[in-house]
Short mmCIF file of C-alpha atoms and ligand atoms in Angstrom, two decimals:
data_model
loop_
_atom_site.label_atom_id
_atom_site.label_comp_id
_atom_site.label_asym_id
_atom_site.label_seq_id
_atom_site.Cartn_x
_atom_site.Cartn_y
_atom_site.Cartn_z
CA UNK A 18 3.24 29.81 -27.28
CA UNK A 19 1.25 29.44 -23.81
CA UNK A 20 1.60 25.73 -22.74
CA UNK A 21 -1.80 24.70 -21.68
CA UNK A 22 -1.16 21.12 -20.51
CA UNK A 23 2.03 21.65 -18.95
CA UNK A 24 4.87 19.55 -19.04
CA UNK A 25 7.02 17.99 -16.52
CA UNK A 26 10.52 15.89 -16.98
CA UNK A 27 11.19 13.07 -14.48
CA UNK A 28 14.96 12.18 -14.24
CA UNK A 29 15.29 8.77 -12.94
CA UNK A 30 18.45 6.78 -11.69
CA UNK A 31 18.93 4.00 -13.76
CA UNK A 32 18.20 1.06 -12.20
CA UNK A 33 15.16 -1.02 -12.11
CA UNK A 34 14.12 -0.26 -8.88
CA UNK A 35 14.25 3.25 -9.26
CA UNK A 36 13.00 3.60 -13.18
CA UNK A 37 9.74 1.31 -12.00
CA UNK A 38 8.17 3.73 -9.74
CA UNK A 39 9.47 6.94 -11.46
CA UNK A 40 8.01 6.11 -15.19
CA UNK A 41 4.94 4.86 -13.13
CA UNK A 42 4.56 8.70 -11.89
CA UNK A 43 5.15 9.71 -15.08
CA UNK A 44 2.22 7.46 -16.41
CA UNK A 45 -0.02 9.19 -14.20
CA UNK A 46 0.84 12.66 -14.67
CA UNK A 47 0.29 11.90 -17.96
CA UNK A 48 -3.03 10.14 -17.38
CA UNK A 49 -4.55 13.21 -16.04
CA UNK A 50 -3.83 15.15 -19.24
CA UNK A 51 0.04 16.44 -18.89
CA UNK A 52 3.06 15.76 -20.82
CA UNK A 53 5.14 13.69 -19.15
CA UNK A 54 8.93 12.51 -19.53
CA UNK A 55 11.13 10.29 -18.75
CA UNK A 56 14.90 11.20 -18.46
CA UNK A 57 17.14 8.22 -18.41
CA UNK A 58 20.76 7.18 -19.54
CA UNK A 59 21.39 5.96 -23.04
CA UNK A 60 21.37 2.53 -22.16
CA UNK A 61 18.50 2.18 -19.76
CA UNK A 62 16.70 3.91 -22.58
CA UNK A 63 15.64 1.14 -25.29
CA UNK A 64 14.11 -0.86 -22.27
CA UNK A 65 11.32 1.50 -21.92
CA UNK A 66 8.23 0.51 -23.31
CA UNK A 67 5.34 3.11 -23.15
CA UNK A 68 3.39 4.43 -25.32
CA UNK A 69 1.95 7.90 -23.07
CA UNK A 70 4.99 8.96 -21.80
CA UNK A 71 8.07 10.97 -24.10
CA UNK A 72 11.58 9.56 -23.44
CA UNK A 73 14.81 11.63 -23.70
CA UNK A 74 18.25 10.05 -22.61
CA UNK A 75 20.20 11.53 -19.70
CA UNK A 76 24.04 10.68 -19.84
CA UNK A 77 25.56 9.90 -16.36
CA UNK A 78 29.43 9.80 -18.35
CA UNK A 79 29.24 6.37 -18.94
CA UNK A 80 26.76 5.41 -22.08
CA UNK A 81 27.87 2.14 -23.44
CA UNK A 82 27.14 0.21 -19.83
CA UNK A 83 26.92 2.81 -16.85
CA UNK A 84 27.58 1.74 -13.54
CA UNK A 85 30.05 -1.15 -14.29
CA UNK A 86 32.05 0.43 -16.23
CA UNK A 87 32.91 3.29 -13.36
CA UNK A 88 36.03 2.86 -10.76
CA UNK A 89 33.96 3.34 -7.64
CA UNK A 90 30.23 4.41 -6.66
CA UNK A 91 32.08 7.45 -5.72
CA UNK A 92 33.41 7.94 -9.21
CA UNK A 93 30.06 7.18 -10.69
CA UNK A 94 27.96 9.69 -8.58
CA UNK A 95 30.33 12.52 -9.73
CA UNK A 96 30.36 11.96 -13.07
CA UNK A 97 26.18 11.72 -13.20
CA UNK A 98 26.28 15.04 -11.28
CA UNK A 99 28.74 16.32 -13.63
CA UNK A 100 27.36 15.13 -16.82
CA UNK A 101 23.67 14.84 -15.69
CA UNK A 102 23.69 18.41 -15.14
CA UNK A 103 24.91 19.19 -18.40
CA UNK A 104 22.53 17.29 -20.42
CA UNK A 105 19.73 17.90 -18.32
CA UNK A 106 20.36 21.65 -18.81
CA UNK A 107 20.44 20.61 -22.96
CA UNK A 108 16.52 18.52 -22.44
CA UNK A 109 15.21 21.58 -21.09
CA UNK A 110 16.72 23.63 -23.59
CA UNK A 111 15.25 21.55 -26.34
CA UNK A 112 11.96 22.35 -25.04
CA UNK A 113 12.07 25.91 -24.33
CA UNK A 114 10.53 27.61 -27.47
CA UNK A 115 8.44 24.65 -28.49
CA UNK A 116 4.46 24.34 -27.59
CA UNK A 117 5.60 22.39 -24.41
CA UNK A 118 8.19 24.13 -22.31
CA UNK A 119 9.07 21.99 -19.23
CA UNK A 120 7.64 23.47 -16.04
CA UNK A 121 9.20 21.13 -13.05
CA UNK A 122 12.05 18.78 -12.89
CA UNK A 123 10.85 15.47 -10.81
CA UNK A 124 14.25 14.14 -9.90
CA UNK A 125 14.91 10.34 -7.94
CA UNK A 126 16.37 11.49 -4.51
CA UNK A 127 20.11 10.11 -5.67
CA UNK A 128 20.39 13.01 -7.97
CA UNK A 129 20.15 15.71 -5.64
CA UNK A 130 21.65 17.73 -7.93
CA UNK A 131 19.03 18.11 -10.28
CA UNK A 132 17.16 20.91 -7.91
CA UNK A 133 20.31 23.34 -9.18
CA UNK A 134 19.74 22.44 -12.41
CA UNK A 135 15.49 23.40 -12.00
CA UNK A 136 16.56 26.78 -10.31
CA UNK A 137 18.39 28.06 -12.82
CA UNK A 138 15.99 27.77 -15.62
CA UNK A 139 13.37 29.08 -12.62
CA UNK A 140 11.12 26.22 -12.84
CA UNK A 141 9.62 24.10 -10.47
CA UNK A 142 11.90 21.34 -8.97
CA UNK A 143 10.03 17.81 -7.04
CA UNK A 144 12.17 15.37 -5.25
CA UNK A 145 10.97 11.81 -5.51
CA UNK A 146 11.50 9.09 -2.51
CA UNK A 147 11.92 5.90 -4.05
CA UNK A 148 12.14 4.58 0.16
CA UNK A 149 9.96 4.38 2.64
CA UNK A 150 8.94 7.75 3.90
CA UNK A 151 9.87 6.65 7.28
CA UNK A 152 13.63 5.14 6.27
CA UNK A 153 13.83 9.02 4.67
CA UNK A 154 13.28 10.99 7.83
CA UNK A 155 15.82 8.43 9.42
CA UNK A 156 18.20 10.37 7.02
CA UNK A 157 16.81 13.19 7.63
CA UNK A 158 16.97 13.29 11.75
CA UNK A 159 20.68 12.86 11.34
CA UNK A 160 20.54 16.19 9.90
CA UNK A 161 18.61 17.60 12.84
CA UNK A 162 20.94 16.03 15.15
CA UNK A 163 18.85 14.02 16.59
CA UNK A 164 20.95 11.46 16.26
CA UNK A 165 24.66 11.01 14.80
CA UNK A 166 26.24 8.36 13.31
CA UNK A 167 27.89 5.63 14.18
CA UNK A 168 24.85 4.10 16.33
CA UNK A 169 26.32 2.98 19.17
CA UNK A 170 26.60 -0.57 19.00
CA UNK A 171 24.87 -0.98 22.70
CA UNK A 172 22.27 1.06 22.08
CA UNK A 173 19.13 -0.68 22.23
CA UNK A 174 16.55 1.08 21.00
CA UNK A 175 16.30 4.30 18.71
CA UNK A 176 13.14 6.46 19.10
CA UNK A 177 12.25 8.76 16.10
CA UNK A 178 9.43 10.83 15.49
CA UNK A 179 6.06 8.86 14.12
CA UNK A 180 8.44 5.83 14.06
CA UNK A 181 8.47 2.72 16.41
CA UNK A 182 10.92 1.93 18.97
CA UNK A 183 13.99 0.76 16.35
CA UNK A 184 16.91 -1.60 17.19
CA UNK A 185 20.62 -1.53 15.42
CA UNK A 186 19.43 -4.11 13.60
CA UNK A 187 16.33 -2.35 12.11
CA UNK A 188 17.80 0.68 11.10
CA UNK A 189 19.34 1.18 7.32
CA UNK A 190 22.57 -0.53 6.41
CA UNK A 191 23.37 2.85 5.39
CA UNK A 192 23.24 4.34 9.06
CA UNK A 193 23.52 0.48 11.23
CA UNK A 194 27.07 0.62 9.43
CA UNK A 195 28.37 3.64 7.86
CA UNK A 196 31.04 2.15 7.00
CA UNK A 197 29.69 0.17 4.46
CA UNK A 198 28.45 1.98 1.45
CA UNK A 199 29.88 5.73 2.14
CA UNK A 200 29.22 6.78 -1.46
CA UNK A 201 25.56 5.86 -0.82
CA UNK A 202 24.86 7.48 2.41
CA UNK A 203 26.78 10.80 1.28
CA UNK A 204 24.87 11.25 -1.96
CA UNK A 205 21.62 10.26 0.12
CA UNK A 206 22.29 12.70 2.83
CA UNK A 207 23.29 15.50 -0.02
CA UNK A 208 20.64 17.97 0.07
CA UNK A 209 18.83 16.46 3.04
CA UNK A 210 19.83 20.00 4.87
CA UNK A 211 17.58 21.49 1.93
CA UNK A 212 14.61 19.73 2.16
CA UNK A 213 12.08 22.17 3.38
CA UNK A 214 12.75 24.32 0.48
CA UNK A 215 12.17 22.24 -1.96
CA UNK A 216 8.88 22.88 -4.15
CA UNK A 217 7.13 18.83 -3.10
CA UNK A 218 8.46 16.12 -1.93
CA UNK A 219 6.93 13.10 -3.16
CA UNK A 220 7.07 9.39 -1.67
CA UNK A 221 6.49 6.14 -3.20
CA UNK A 222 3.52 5.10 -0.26
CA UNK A 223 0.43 6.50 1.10
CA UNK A 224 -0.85 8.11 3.59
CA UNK A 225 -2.87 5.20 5.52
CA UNK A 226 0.81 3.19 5.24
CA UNK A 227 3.10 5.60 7.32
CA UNK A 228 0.44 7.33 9.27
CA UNK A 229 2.22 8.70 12.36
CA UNK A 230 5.17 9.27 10.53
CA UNK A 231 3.09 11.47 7.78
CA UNK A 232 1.90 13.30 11.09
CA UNK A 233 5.57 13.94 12.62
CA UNK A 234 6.76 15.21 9.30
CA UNK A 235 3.81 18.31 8.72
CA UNK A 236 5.37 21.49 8.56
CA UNK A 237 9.14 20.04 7.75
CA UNK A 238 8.96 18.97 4.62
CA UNK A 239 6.59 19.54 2.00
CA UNK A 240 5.98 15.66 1.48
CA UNK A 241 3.46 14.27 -0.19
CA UNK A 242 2.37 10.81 -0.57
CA UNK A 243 1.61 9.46 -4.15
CA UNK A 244 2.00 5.89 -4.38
CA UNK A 245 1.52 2.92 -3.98
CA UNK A 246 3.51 3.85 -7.62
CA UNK A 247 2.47 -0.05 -9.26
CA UNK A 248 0.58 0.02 -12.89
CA UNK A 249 -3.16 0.56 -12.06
CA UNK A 250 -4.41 -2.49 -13.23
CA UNK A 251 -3.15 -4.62 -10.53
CA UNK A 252 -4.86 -2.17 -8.01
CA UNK A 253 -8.44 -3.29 -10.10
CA UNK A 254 -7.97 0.69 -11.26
CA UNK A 255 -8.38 1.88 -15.27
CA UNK A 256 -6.13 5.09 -14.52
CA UNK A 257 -2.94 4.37 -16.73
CA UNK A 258 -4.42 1.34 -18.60
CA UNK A 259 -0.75 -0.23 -18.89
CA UNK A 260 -0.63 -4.02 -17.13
CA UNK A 261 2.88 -3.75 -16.91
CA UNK A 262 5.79 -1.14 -15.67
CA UNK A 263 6.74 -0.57 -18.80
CA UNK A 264 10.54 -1.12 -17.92
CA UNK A 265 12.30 -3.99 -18.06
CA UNK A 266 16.29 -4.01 -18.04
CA UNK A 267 16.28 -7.77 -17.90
CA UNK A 268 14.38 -10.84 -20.35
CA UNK A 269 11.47 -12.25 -18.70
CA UNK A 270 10.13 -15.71 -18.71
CA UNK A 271 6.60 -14.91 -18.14
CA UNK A 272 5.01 -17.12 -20.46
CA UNK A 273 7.00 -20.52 -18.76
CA UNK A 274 5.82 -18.57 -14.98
CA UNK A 275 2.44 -18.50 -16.11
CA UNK A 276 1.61 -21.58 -17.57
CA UNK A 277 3.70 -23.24 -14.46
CA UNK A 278 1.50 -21.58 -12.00
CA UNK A 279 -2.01 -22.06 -13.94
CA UNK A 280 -1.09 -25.95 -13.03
CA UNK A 281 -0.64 -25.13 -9.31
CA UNK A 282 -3.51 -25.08 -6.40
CA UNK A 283 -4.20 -21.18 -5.13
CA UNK A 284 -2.14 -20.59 -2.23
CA UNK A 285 0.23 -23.06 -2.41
CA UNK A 286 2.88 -21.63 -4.07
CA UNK A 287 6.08 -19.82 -2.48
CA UNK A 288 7.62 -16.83 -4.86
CA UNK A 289 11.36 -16.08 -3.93
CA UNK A 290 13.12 -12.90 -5.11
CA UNK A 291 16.05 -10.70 -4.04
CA UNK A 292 15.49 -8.04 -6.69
CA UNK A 293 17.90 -6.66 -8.93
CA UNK A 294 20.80 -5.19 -6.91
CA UNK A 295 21.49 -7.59 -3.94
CA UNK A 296 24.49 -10.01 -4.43
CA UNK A 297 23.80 -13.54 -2.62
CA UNK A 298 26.40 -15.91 -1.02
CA UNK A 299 26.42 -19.16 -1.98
CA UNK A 300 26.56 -20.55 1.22
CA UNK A 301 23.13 -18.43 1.76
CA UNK A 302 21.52 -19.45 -1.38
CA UNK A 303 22.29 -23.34 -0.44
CA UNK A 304 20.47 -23.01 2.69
CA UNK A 305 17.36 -21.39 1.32
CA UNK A 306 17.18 -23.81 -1.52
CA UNK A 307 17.52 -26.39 1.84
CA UNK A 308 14.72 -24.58 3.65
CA UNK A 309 12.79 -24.39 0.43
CA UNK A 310 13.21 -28.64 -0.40
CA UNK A 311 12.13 -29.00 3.37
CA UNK A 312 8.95 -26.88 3.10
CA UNK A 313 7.73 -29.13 0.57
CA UNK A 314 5.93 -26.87 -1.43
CA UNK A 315 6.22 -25.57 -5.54
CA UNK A 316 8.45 -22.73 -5.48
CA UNK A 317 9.22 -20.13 -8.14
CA UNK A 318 12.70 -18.50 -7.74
CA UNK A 319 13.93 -15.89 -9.91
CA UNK A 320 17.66 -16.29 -9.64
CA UNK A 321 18.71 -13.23 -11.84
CA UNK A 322 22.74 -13.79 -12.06
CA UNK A 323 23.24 -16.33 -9.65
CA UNK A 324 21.89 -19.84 -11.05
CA UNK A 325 25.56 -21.41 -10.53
CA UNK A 326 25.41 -21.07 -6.96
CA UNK A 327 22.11 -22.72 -6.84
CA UNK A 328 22.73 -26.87 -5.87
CA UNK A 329 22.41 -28.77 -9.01
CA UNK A 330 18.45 -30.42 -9.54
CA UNK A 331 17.14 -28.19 -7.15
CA UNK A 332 14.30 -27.30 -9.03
CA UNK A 333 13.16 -30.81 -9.51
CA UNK A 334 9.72 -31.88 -9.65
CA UNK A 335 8.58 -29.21 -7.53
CA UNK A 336 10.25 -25.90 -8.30
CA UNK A 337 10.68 -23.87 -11.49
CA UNK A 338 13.91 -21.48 -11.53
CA UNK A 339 14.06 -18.54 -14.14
CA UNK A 340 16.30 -15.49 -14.34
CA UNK A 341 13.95 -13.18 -14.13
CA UNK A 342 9.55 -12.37 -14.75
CA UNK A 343 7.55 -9.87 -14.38
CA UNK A 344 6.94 -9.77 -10.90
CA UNK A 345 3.93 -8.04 -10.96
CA UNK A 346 1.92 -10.93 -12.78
CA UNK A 347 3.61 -13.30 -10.41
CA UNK A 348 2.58 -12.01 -7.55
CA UNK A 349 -1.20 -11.32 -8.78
CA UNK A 350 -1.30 -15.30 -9.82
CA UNK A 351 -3.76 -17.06 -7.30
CA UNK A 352 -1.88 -19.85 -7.04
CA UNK A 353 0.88 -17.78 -4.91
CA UNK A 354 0.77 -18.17 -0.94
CA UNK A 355 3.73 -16.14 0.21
CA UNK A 356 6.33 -13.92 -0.91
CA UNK A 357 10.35 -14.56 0.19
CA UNK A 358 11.31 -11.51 -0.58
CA UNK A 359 14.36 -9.23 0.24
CA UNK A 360 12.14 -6.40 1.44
CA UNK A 361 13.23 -3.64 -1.61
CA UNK A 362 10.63 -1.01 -1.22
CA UNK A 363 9.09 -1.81 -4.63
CA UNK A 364 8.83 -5.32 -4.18
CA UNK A 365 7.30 -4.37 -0.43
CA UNK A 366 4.87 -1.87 -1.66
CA UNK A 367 4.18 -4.82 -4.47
CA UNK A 368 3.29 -7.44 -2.23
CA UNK A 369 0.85 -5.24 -0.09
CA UNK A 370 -0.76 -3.74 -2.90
CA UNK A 371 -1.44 -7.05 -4.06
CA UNK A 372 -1.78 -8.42 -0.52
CA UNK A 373 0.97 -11.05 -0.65
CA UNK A 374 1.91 -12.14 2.56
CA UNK A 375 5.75 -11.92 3.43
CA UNK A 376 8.64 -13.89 4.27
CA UNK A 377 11.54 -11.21 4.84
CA UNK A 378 14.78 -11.52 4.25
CA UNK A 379 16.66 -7.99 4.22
CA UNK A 380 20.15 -7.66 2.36
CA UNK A 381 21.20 -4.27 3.10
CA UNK A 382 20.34 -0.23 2.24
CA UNK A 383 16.39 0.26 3.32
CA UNK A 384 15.69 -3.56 3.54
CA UNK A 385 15.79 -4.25 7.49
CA UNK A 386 13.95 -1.38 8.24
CA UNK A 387 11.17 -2.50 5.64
CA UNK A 388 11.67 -6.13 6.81
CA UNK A 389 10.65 -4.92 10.43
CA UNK A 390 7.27 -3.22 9.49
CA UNK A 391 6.11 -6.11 7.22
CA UNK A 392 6.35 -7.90 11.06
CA UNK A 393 5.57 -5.41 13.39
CA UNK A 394 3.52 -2.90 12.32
CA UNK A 395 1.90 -4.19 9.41
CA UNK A 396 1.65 -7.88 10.07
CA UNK A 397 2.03 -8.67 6.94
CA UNK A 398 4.58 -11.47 7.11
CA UNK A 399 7.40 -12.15 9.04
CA UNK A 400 11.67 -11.85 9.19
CA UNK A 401 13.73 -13.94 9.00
CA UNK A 402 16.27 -14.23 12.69
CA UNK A 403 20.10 -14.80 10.88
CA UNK A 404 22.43 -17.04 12.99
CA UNK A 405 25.50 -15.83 14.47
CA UNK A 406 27.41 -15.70 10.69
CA UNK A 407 24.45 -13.85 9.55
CA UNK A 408 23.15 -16.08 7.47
CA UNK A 409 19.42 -17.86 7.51
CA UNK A 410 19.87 -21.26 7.98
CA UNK A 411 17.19 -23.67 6.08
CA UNK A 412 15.50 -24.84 9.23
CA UNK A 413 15.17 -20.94 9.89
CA UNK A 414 13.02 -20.39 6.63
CA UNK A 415 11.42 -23.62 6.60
CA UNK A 416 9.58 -22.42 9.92
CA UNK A 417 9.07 -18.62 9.00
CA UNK A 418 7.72 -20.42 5.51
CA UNK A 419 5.10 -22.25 7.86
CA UNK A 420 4.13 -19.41 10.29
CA UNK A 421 2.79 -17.54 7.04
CA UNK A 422 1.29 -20.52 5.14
CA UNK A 423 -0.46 -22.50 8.05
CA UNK A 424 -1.88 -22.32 11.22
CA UNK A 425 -3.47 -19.01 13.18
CA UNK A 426 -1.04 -16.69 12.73
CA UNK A 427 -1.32 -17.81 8.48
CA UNK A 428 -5.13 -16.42 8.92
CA UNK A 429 -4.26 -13.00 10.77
CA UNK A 430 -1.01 -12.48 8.29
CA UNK A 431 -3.78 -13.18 5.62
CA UNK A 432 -6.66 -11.00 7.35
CA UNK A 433 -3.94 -7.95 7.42
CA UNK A 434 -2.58 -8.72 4.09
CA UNK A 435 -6.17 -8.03 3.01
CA UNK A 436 -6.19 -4.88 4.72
CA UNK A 437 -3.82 -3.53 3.15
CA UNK A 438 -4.34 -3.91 -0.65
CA UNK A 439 -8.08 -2.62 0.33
CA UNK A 440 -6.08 0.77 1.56
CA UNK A 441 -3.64 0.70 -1.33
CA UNK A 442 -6.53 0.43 -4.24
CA UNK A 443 -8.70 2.93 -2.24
CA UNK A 444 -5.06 5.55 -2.46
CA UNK A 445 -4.88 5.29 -5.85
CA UNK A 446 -8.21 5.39 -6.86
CA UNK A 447 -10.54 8.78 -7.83
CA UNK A 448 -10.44 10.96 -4.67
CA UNK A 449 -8.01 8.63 -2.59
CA UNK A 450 -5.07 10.19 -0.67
CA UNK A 451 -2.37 9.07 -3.36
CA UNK A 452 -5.25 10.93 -6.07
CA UNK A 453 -5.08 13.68 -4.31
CA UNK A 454 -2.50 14.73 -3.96
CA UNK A 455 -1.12 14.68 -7.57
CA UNK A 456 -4.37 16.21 -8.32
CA UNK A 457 -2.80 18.85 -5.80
CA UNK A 458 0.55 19.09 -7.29
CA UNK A 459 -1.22 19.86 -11.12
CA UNK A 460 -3.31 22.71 -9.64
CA UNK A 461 -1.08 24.52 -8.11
CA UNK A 462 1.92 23.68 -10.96
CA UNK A 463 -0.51 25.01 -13.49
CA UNK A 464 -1.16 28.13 -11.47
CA UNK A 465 2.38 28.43 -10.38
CA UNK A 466 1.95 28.29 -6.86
CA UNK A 467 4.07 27.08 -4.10
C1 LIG B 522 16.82 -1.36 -4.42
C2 LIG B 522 16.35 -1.28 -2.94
O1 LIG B 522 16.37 -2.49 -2.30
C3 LIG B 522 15.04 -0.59 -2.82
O2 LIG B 522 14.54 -0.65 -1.52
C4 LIG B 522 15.27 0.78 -3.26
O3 LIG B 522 14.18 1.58 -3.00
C5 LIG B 522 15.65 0.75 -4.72
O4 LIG B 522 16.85 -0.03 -4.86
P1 LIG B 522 15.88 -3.52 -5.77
O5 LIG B 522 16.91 -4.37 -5.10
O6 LIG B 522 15.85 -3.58 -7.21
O7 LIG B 522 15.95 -2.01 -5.32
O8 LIG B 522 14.47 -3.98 -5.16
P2 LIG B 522 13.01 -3.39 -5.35
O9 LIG B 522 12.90 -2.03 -4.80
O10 LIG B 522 12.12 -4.39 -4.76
O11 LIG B 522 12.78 -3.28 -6.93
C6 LIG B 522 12.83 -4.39 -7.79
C7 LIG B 522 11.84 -4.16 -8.92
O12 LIG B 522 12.14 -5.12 -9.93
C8 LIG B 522 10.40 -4.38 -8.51
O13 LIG B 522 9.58 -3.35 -9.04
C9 LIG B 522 10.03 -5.73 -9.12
O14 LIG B 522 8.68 -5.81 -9.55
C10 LIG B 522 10.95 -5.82 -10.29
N1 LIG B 522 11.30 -7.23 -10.59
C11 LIG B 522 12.05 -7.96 -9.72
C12 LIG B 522 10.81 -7.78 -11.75
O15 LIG B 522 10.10 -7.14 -12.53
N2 LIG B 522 11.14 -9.06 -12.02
C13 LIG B 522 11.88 -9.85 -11.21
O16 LIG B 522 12.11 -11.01 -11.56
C14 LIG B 522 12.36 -9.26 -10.01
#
């Protein structure tokens, strides 16, 4: 039977930074009229809750608890790509001979493997950037050899195509210590070599965001903007109709965060959140809840796993402390003034869609590199400097807290903060870039063009 609507399968990795922005893709496909679905392991899948887009579960080798239960990233990487394959193979099998065939495989850029998978059932294969576009063709220069790894440690600066003048310390943890996270960087770089033959390559931003980097990258990749990926409501936009992700692999608290906030003064209230992968010390978290009691303002801090290392009464009559919220309605309250925020590149792309102004402070993978254009070339916030044991001592955050809540440099933050949402809602929207381009992507899918 001819499938008229066309149908495409988006296999995401499965953690919450990386199923957000993939089922939001999915949402939108499906918004303009295709069958979408979301591929994701057996245990990620009872936390999805949409009602446009099919779900189908994805098995990485591990399906009573994933990741945790696997000897090494290593390990677990192997065994997706092993077992992935397999069952991804068996999804599009499923579909074959019914009304709704799948005709491309949109696969999160960990699972590199998932391009073999699309060429041999000859259809259509889309890598998805859940980074920065720029912090990708980072990984990708290394392939062109324009420059190796390790960084020397004296280098000072490293100049990239369409990217600013970076320092050691504003590159990837990934590449500023390759040491670190080998597993990572080696399933990252997989494929990397393959890029330009790829059918699209999609990124989580837009155009107006990475500009001269979009520019640099014509002709080498087939890249395509299509974000900022966020539920369209929040960007004042009907396209999706969903207020909410749709994903959630924690509990949140959002009724206790709302009703908190509706009692607070617009502005005045500071949001701190490290996302949902970075571990922090407890010598760290001490001095931000230090820098946070001197700042004297309400703070909301979303501790996830690590309430014990938090100093006893430290919410007090000021601060509320849950394990986790929907960040998205958070950050859209009026009564929030600035965002501490470890600089993921959903939680980023969050705060400028929603034009939250920025207090960074980057953990590791993409985060310094993100952390460094919220200062410098967006001016959307600032970073946090570390001391010499790399931590950020409370009188450190208690004045970055201040340069983005008072003063001039409060108003300009503000004035670019602004900005910025204006650009991300005009993206998204009928006929923006981010529009576009998926529009793009349909036509020629549909007419099976490259
Ligand atoms: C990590 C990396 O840091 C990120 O840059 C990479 O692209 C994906 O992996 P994570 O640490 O989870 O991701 O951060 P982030 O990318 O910011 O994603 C966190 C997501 O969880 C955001 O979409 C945020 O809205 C959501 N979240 C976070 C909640 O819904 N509630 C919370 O309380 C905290």
């Amino acid at each position: 039977m001819e499938n008229q609507r066309g149908h495409v399968l988006v296999v995401a990795y499965p953690a919450q930074g990386h199923i957000n922005p993939l089922l939001q893709f999915a949402k939108r496909l499906a918004s303009k009229g295709l069958k979408a679905t979301l591929a994701t392991t057996p245990y990620t899948v009872n936390s999805i809750q949409v009602t446009t887009v099919g779900v189908e579960p994805i098995s990485d080798g591990f399906d009573e608890g994933g990741f945790k239960q696997a000897p090494s990233v290593k390990a677990y990487l192997e065994s997706f790509e092993q077992v992935g394959s397999r069952t991804l193979a068996d999804i599009i099998l499923k579909y074959k001979n019914s009304s709704t065939p799948i005709n491309c495989i949109v696969y999160d850029s960990l699972l590199s493997w998932a391009i073999d998978v699309a060429r041999q059932f000859d259809i259509y294969g889309a890598l998805m950037f859940t980074n920065s576009a720029s912090v990708c063709s980072m990984y990708w220069q290394i392939h062109q050899g324009v420059f190796t790894l390790p960084v020397e440690q004296e280098t000072e600066t490293v100049s990239l195509p369409g990217l600013p003048p970076l320092g050691l310390p504003d590159l990837p943890s990934f590449l500023a210590q390759p040491a670190s996270h080998p597993a990572y960087l080696a399933a990252i770089l997989e494929k990397y070599g393959i890029l330009n033959q790829i059918d699209w390559v999609f990124c989580n931003s837009f155009d107006e965001l990475e500009s001269e980097l979009v520019k640099a990258m014509l002709g080498q990749w087939p890249l395509k903007m299509v974000g900022p990926l966020v539920p369209s409501a929040y960007l004042d936009q009907q396209i999706d109709g969903d207020s909410a992700y749709g994903a959630s692999l924690w509990k949140s608290k959002n009724d206790r965060c709302t009703e908190w906030l509706d009692r607070k003064p617009e502005n005045s209230v500071i949001y701190v959140s490290f996302g949902s992968m970075a571990d922090i010390a407890r010598k760290q978290a001490e001095e931000i809840a230090r820098g946070l009691q001197a700042s004297n303002r309400p703070f909301l801090w979303v501790a996830r796993d690590m309430e014990n290392k938090l100093p006893r009464g430290l919410a007090g009559e000021t601060g509320l402390i849950v394990s986790w919220c929907n960040q998205l309605e958070v950050l859209a309250h009026p009564a929030v003034g600035c965002y501490i925020t470890h600089c993921g590149w959903n939680s980023t792309l969050e705060a400028l869609s929603l034009g939250v102004p920025m207090v960074g402070v980057p953990q590791w993978s993409d985060q310094p590199t993100n952390a460094k254009f919220v200062e410098d070339l967006w001016k959307v916030g600032v970073r946090v400097k570390k001391d010499e044991d790399g931590i950020v001592t409370g009188e450190e955050l208690k004045k970055c807290i201040e340069e983005v809540m008072e003063g001039e440099k409060c108003k300009e933050i503000k004035r670019n903060a602004d900005k910025w949402r204006d650009f991300a809602k005009k993206a998204v929207g009928v006929g923006g870039s981010s529009d576009g381009n998926i529009d793009e992507f349909i036509e020629k899918m549909m007419k099976r063009e490259r």
